[in-house]
Tab-separated table of C-alpha atoms and ligand atoms in Angstrom:
chain	number	residue	atom	x	y	z
C	1	MET	CA	74.749	-44.199	14.887
C	2	PRO	CA	73.728	-47.841	14.827
C	3	ILE	CA	76.467	-48.606	17.354
C	4	ALA	CA	75.201	-45.890	19.671
C	5	GLU	CA	71.704	-47.255	19.378
C	6	GLU	CA	72.892	-50.726	20.190
C	7	ALA	CA	74.791	-49.454	23.215
C	8	LEU	CA	71.654	-47.737	24.425
C	9	ARG	CA	69.673	-50.913	24.057
C	10	ALA	CA	72.330	-52.897	25.896
C	11	ALA	CA	72.272	-50.335	28.692
C	12	LYS	CA	68.523	-50.783	28.950
C	13	VAL	CA	68.869	-54.542	29.285
C	14	LEU	CA	71.823	-54.411	31.650
C	15	HIS	CA	70.536	-51.646	33.924
C	16	PRO	CA	67.122	-52.908	34.753
C	17	ASP	CA	66.473	-50.297	37.440
C	18	GLU	CA	65.357	-47.896	34.781
C	19	GLY	CA	62.816	-50.288	33.349
C	20	PHE	CA	60.699	-51.483	36.211
C	21	MET	CA	59.114	-54.917	35.905
C	22	PRO	CA	56.186	-55.473	38.267
C	23	ARG	CA	55.862	-58.583	40.405
C	24	PRO	CA	52.578	-60.410	39.880
C	25	SER	CA	49.743	-60.088	42.378
C	26	LYS	CA	49.962	-63.830	42.810
C	27	ARG	CA	52.342	-66.487	41.570
C	28	ARG	CA	51.849	-67.357	37.894
C	29	VAL	CA	52.444	-70.794	36.417
C	30	ILE	CA	52.600	-70.548	32.632
C	31	THR	CA	52.888	-73.491	30.261
C	32	VAL	CA	54.528	-72.746	26.930
C	33	ALA	CA	52.957	-75.123	24.451
C	34	ASN	CA	52.533	-75.750	20.741
C	35	GLN	CA	52.791	-79.263	19.395
C	36	LYS	CA	54.387	-77.906	16.273
C	37	GLY	CA	58.170	-78.238	16.405
C	38	GLY	CA	60.580	-75.351	16.167
C	39	VAL	CA	58.121	-72.481	16.665
C	40	GLY	CA	60.069	-70.834	19.479
C	41	LYS	CA	58.704	-72.511	22.612
C	42	THR	CA	62.082	-72.983	24.256
C	43	THR	CA	63.540	-69.699	23.041
C	44	SER	CA	60.520	-67.825	24.379
C	45	THR	CA	60.509	-69.726	27.682
C	46	VAL	CA	64.143	-69.045	28.513
C	47	ASN	CA	64.284	-65.467	27.295
C	48	LEU	CA	61.067	-64.351	28.962
C	49	ALA	CA	62.266	-66.032	32.145
C	50	ALA	CA	65.698	-64.405	31.866
C	51	ALA	CA	64.186	-60.969	31.275
C	52	LEU	CA	62.037	-61.261	34.386
C	53	ALA	CA	64.943	-62.632	36.429
C	54	LEU	CA	67.201	-59.811	35.304
C	55	HIS	CA	64.628	-57.391	36.654
C	56	GLY	CA	64.558	-58.999	40.060
C	57	VAL	CA	61.502	-61.169	39.497
C	58	LYS	CA	62.455	-64.648	40.620
C	59	THR	CA	61.547	-67.165	37.959
C	60	LEU	CA	61.636	-70.948	37.614
C	61	VAL	CA	61.910	-72.714	34.270
C	62	ILE	CA	60.752	-76.320	34.158
C	63	ASP	CA	62.256	-78.140	31.216
C	64	LEU	CA	59.694	-80.764	30.260
C	65	ASP	CA	61.296	-81.686	26.950
C	66	PRO	CA	63.699	-84.658	26.734
C	67	GLN	CA	65.709	-82.600	24.223
C	68	GLY	CA	66.820	-80.510	27.218
C	69	ASN	CA	67.158	-77.329	25.172
C	70	ALA	CA	65.912	-75.041	27.917
C	71	SER	CA	68.420	-76.571	30.353
C	72	THR	CA	71.195	-75.862	27.855
C	73	ALA	CA	70.115	-72.271	27.309
C	74	VAL	CA	70.078	-71.397	30.997
C	75	ASP	CA	73.257	-73.390	31.573
C	76	VAL	CA	72.274	-75.875	34.237
C	77	ASP	CA	73.695	-79.359	34.593
C	78	HIS	CA	71.548	-81.884	32.757
C	79	ARG	CA	73.729	-84.923	32.339
C	80	SER	CA	72.013	-88.239	32.848
C	81	GLY	CA	71.754	-88.908	36.578
C	82	THR	CA	71.313	-85.251	37.587
C	83	PRO	CA	68.150	-84.825	39.694
C	84	SER	CA	65.748	-83.648	37.040
C	85	VAL	CA	62.140	-83.296	36.022
C	86	TYR	CA	62.088	-87.051	35.372
C	87	GLU	CA	62.828	-87.898	39.012
C	88	LEU	CA	60.339	-85.202	39.983
C	89	LEU	CA	57.582	-86.839	37.916
C	90	ILE	CA	58.206	-90.307	39.313
C	91	GLY	CA	58.358	-88.925	42.852
C	92	GLU	CA	62.014	-89.629	43.601
C	93	VAL	CA	62.984	-86.033	44.334
C	94	THR	CA	61.178	-82.898	45.426
C	95	LEU	CA	60.916	-79.682	43.441
C	96	VAL	CA	63.373	-77.974	45.769
C	97	GLU	CA	65.884	-80.792	45.290
C	98	ALA	CA	65.608	-80.706	41.495
C	99	ALA	CA	65.800	-76.916	41.015
C	100	GLN	CA	69.209	-75.446	40.131
C	101	ALA	CA	70.233	-71.809	39.857
C	102	SER	CA	71.338	-70.659	36.422
C	103	SER	CA	74.880	-69.353	36.103
C	104	GLN	CA	73.326	-66.293	34.467
C	105	SER	CA	71.296	-65.068	37.428
C	106	ASP	CA	70.467	-66.116	40.973
C	107	ASN	CA	66.897	-65.163	40.189
C	108	LEU	CA	66.711	-67.702	37.403
C	109	LEU	CA	66.094	-71.291	38.481
C	110	CYS	CA	65.643	-74.364	36.357
C	111	VAL	CA	64.500	-77.920	36.835
C	112	PRO	CA	66.509	-79.575	34.066
C	113	ALA	CA	65.517	-82.315	31.664
C	114	THR	CA	67.935	-85.162	31.126
C	115	ILE	CA	67.797	-87.870	28.507
C	116	ASP	CA	66.040	-90.015	31.143
C	117	LEU	CA	62.881	-88.082	30.355
C	118	ALA	CA	62.735	-89.690	26.923
C	119	GLY	CA	61.104	-92.824	28.308
C	120	ALA	CA	58.785	-90.991	30.678
C	121	GLU	CA	55.954	-90.557	28.213
C	122	ILE	CA	55.584	-94.345	28.119
C	123	GLU	CA	56.408	-94.992	31.781
C	124	LEU	CA	53.774	-92.506	32.884
C	125	VAL	CA	51.006	-94.419	31.123
C	126	SER	CA	50.841	-97.058	33.819
C	127	MET	CA	51.288	-94.695	36.756
C	128	GLN	CA	48.658	-93.421	39.120
C	129	SER	CA	47.347	-89.908	38.419
C	130	ARG	CA	49.527	-89.898	35.339
C	131	GLU	CA	48.153	-86.582	34.071
C	132	SER	CA	48.675	-84.697	37.324
C	133	ARG	CA	52.087	-85.747	38.542
C	134	LEU	CA	53.732	-82.439	37.766
C	135	LYS	CA	50.869	-80.550	39.382
C	136	GLU	CA	51.300	-82.634	42.523
C	137	ALA	CA	55.033	-81.916	42.569
C	138	LEU	CA	54.523	-78.143	42.261
C	139	THR	CA	53.242	-77.705	45.781
C	140	ASP	CA	52.614	-74.260	47.203
C	141	GLU	CA	55.110	-75.017	49.962
C	142	ALA	CA	57.879	-75.904	47.521
C	143	LEU	CA	57.200	-72.888	45.320
C	144	ALA	CA	57.130	-70.671	48.388
C	145	GLN	CA	60.403	-72.170	49.576
C	146	LEU	CA	61.991	-71.420	46.206
C	147	ASP	CA	60.375	-67.994	46.475
C	148	VAL	CA	59.487	-67.788	42.788
C	149	ASP	CA	56.935	-65.396	41.274
C	150	TYR	CA	56.853	-67.084	37.886
C	151	VAL	CA	57.057	-70.649	36.673
C	152	PHE	CA	57.435	-71.309	32.947
C	153	ILE	CA	57.034	-74.883	31.734
C	154	ASP	CA	58.667	-75.648	28.397
C	155	CYS	CA	56.814	-78.412	26.540
C	156	PRO	CA	58.015	-80.890	23.939
C	157	PRO	CA	56.538	-80.684	20.429
C	158	SER	CA	53.738	-83.161	21.049
C	159	LEU	CA	50.403	-83.400	22.782
C	160	GLY	CA	51.357	-86.454	24.812
C	161	LEU	CA	51.321	-87.025	28.551
C	162	LEU	CA	54.180	-84.610	29.254
C	163	THR	CA	52.270	-81.726	27.692
C	164	VAL	CA	49.079	-82.839	29.464
C	165	ASN	CA	51.018	-82.757	32.758
C	166	ALA	CA	52.184	-79.236	31.953
C	167	LEU	CA	48.659	-78.084	31.106
C	168	SER	CA	47.290	-79.636	34.291
C	169	ALA	CA	49.913	-77.944	36.444
C	170	ALA	CA	49.528	-74.405	35.060
C	171	HIS	CA	47.169	-71.477	35.440
C	172	GLU	CA	47.902	-70.146	31.982
C	173	VAL	CA	49.031	-71.252	28.556
C	174	LEU	CA	51.359	-69.189	26.399
C	175	ILE	CA	51.323	-70.254	22.753
C	176	PRO	CA	54.231	-69.131	20.600
C	177	ILE	CA	53.256	-68.891	16.945
C	178	GLN	CA	55.838	-68.643	14.226
C	179	CYS	CA	55.031	-66.024	11.585
C	180	GLU	CA	54.961	-68.543	8.767
C	181	TYR	CA	52.613	-70.023	6.246
C	182	TYR	CA	51.480	-73.091	8.183
C	183	ALA	CA	51.467	-71.240	11.483
C	184	LEU	CA	47.823	-71.810	12.302
C	185	GLU	CA	47.701	-75.364	11.129
C	186	GLY	CA	47.394	-77.776	14.014
C	187	LEU	CA	46.470	-75.014	16.427
C	188	GLY	CA	42.887	-76.314	16.507
C	189	GLN	CA	44.175	-79.590	17.865
C	190	LEU	CA	46.136	-77.820	20.603
C	191	LEU	CA	43.112	-75.723	21.551
C	192	SER	CA	40.821	-78.740	21.737
C	193	ASN	CA	43.352	-80.531	23.948
C	194	ILE	CA	43.429	-77.481	26.185
C	195	GLU	CA	39.623	-77.634	26.357
C	196	LEU	CA	39.777	-81.287	27.359
C	197	VAL	CA	42.221	-80.473	30.142
C	198	GLN	CA	39.970	-77.612	31.261
C	199	LYS	CA	37.006	-79.943	31.381
C	200	HIS	CA	38.599	-82.858	33.176
C	201	LEU	CA	41.739	-81.774	34.982
C	202	ASN	CA	42.164	-78.047	35.384
C	203	ARG	CA	39.093	-75.851	35.215
C	204	THR	CA	40.822	-72.538	35.655
C	205	LEU	CA	43.349	-72.967	32.835
C	206	THR	CA	43.253	-70.103	30.316
C	207	VAL	CA	45.071	-69.318	27.099
C	208	SER	CA	46.366	-66.021	28.396
C	209	THR	CA	49.116	-65.175	25.941
C	210	ILE	CA	50.009	-65.596	22.287
C	211	LEU	CA	53.489	-64.580	21.218
C	212	LEU	CA	54.368	-64.144	17.560
C	213	THR	CA	57.911	-65.270	16.886
C	214	MET	CA	60.525	-65.241	14.132
C	215	TYR	CA	58.909	-62.355	12.313
C	216	ASP	CA	60.627	-61.483	9.071
C	217	GLY	CA	59.630	-57.982	8.044
C	218	ARG	CA	60.781	-58.544	4.502
C	219	THR	CA	57.951	-60.899	3.695
C	220	LYS	CA	54.321	-59.996	3.127
C	221	LEU	CA	53.392	-63.377	4.466
C	222	ALA	CA	54.617	-62.522	7.968
C	223	ASP	CA	52.227	-59.570	8.069
C	224	GLN	CA	49.359	-61.686	6.829
C	225	VAL	CA	49.977	-64.316	9.501
C	226	THR	CA	50.297	-61.622	12.169
C	227	GLN	CA	46.962	-60.107	11.127
C	228	GLU	CA	45.255	-63.453	10.987
C	229	VAL	CA	46.454	-64.406	14.468
C	230	LYS	CA	45.342	-61.033	15.866
C	231	ASN	CA	41.910	-61.336	14.248
C	232	HIS	CA	41.504	-64.797	15.645
C	233	PHE	CA	42.846	-64.346	19.172
C	234	GLY	CA	42.323	-60.645	19.840
C	235	GLU	CA	43.954	-59.117	22.854
C	236	VAL	CA	45.687	-62.180	24.212
C	237	VAL	CA	48.230	-61.596	21.431
C	238	LEU	CA	51.173	-59.631	22.802
C	239	LYS	CA	51.844	-56.356	21.003
C	240	THR	CA	55.533	-57.175	20.944
C	241	ILE	CA	56.487	-59.419	18.033
C	242	ILE	CA	59.808	-61.262	18.189
C	243	PRO	CA	61.859	-60.652	15.036
C	244	ARG	CA	63.918	-63.313	13.364
C	245	SER	CA	67.439	-62.610	14.519
C	246	VAL	CA	70.678	-64.524	14.175
C	247	LYS	CA	71.746	-63.589	17.731
C	248	VAL	CA	68.673	-65.314	19.153
C	249	SER	CA	69.593	-68.545	17.415
C	250	GLU	CA	73.301	-68.305	18.284
C	251	ALA	CA	72.871	-67.755	22.025
C	252	PRO	CA	72.016	-71.348	23.069
C	253	GLY	CA	75.251	-72.537	21.463
C	254	TYR	CA	77.040	-70.569	24.184
C	255	GLY	CA	74.794	-71.843	26.967
C	256	GLN	CA	73.185	-68.441	27.198
C	257	THR	CA	69.908	-66.664	26.709
C	258	VAL	CA	70.065	-63.871	24.167
C	259	LEU	CA	69.755	-61.391	27.030
C	260	ALA	CA	73.087	-62.594	28.376
C	261	PHE	CA	74.681	-63.299	25.003
C	262	ASP	CA	73.988	-59.997	23.292
C	263	PRO	CA	71.926	-57.632	25.421
C	264	GLY	CA	72.062	-54.913	22.780
C	265	SER	CA	70.539	-57.028	20.048
C	266	ARG	CA	67.057	-56.536	18.718
C	267	GLY	CA	66.199	-60.047	19.815
C	268	ALA	CA	67.135	-59.310	23.432
C	269	MET	CA	65.175	-56.056	23.413
C	270	SER	CA	62.090	-57.653	21.967
C	271	TYR	CA	62.089	-60.420	24.579
C	272	LEU	CA	62.524	-57.761	27.240
C	273	ASP	CA	59.515	-55.874	25.865
C	274	ALA	CA	57.464	-59.068	25.644
C	275	ALA	CA	58.372	-59.954	29.246
C	276	ARG	CA	57.300	-56.501	30.400
C	277	GLU	CA	53.930	-56.974	28.711
C	278	VAL	CA	53.550	-60.379	30.361
C	279	ALA	CA	54.482	-58.887	33.739
C	280	GLU	CA	52.092	-55.968	33.396
C	281	ARG	CA	49.240	-58.324	32.650
C	282	GLY	CA	50.019	-60.198	35.857
C	283	VAL	CA	49.215	-57.319	38.143
C	284	GLU	CA	45.928	-57.297	40.080
C	285	GLY	CA	44.407	-60.306	38.413
C	286	LYS	CA	44.682	-58.891	34.909
C	287	GLN	CA	45.695	-62.290	33.655
C	288	GLU	CA	42.344	-63.858	34.416
A	1	LIG	P1	60.958	-77.811	19.653
A	1	LIG	O1	59.568	-78.016	19.180
A	1	LIG	O2	61.967	-78.655	18.946
A	1	LIG	O3	61.084	-77.878	21.139
A	1	LIG	P2	60.806	-74.971	19.930
A	1	LIG	O4	59.363	-74.716	19.601
A	1	LIG	O5	61.182	-75.023	21.347
A	1	LIG	O6	61.317	-76.304	19.201
A	1	LIG	P3	63.044	-73.260	19.545
A	1	LIG	O7	63.988	-74.350	19.876
A	1	LIG	O8	62.848	-72.197	20.534
A	1	LIG	O9	61.640	-73.883	19.150
A	1	LIG	O10	63.429	-72.582	18.167
A	1	LIG	C1	63.631	-73.371	17.002
A	1	LIG	C2	64.894	-72.883	16.296
A	1	LIG	O11	64.705	-71.559	15.843
A	1	LIG	C3	66.107	-72.852	17.206
A	1	LIG	O12	67.232	-73.188	16.456
A	1	LIG	C4	66.171	-71.408	17.652
A	1	LIG	O13	67.486	-71.005	17.976
A	1	LIG	C5	65.645	-70.687	16.433
A	1	LIG	N1	64.954	-69.441	16.781
A	1	LIG	C6	63.975	-69.273	17.691
A	1	LIG	N2	63.583	-67.995	17.744
A	1	LIG	C7	64.321	-67.326	16.836
A	1	LIG	C8	64.393	-65.965	16.406
A	1	LIG	N3	63.615	-65.022	16.935
A	1	LIG	N4	65.283	-65.654	15.441
A	1	LIG	C9	66.069	-66.609	14.898
A	1	LIG	N5	66.068	-67.885	15.261
A	1	LIG	C10	65.211	-68.258	16.210
A	2	LIG	MG1	61.839	-76.667	22.503
């Protein structure tokens, strides 16, 4: 039985026609941020993007973390010297020049991060409009030329200038929260930074989505955290909760999202469900 169930799930992931995913009424730019490390920012970015792409919704991932984990997961070239988000920020290349198609899907594009981004946080300090350089690079013309419906920006685990650039460039923030004891700690700091950006740089920015990640059903604590987050944030919390799953953590080692690596796994299914929720909220201005 379990094998049959898994096959069914795989079929659902691999035959997207049966599970329609709506295109948004207008293009959505979503920053995935949480200054806490290892909460699932990158995993959520690449798997939500892959789920949308697999369903025909063209999606761009911008890897804004010098670690380059998102670039690895979607399997795009990110050796030093590759046109990347670093060159984009300093104005040496355009968005169209820096975007690469993932080997996993033509609908999945990525602007990679190379190690060159590691110095950018400091280099940006002395640059003009240092908080808005990404925003300026994401022109309507370039996004239209790439023909993308979604842009996900994967942030590093800090609240420095790279994250500020991501918050300035987006319409929405998606905050992944790990179902763990210290989950809510530090969130106040993130939210007050978001408020600062709203006030000074990007009035229309909203925290549109909270995604609970790495849920371990065996612990009472996970349920407590889940409840606490729901009480605090209400309906911006997605109903889908991402379970802790070995397949999810193994996939990047193969240069794959979990949807490509093991489409029948619970991890793949849950990201597919989460992506559907995100997509449904994007229809007819529901995200605002
Ligand atoms: P950083 O702050 O370093 O950028 P992050 O917030 O982007 O980290 P991830 O890299 O997505 O977090 O995840 C941290 C680790 O947890 C990774 O090794 C990842 O493979 C693993 N992981 C993420 N989600 C899950 C999951 N649902 N089940 C099991 N492992 C997971
Ligand atoms: Mg990351």
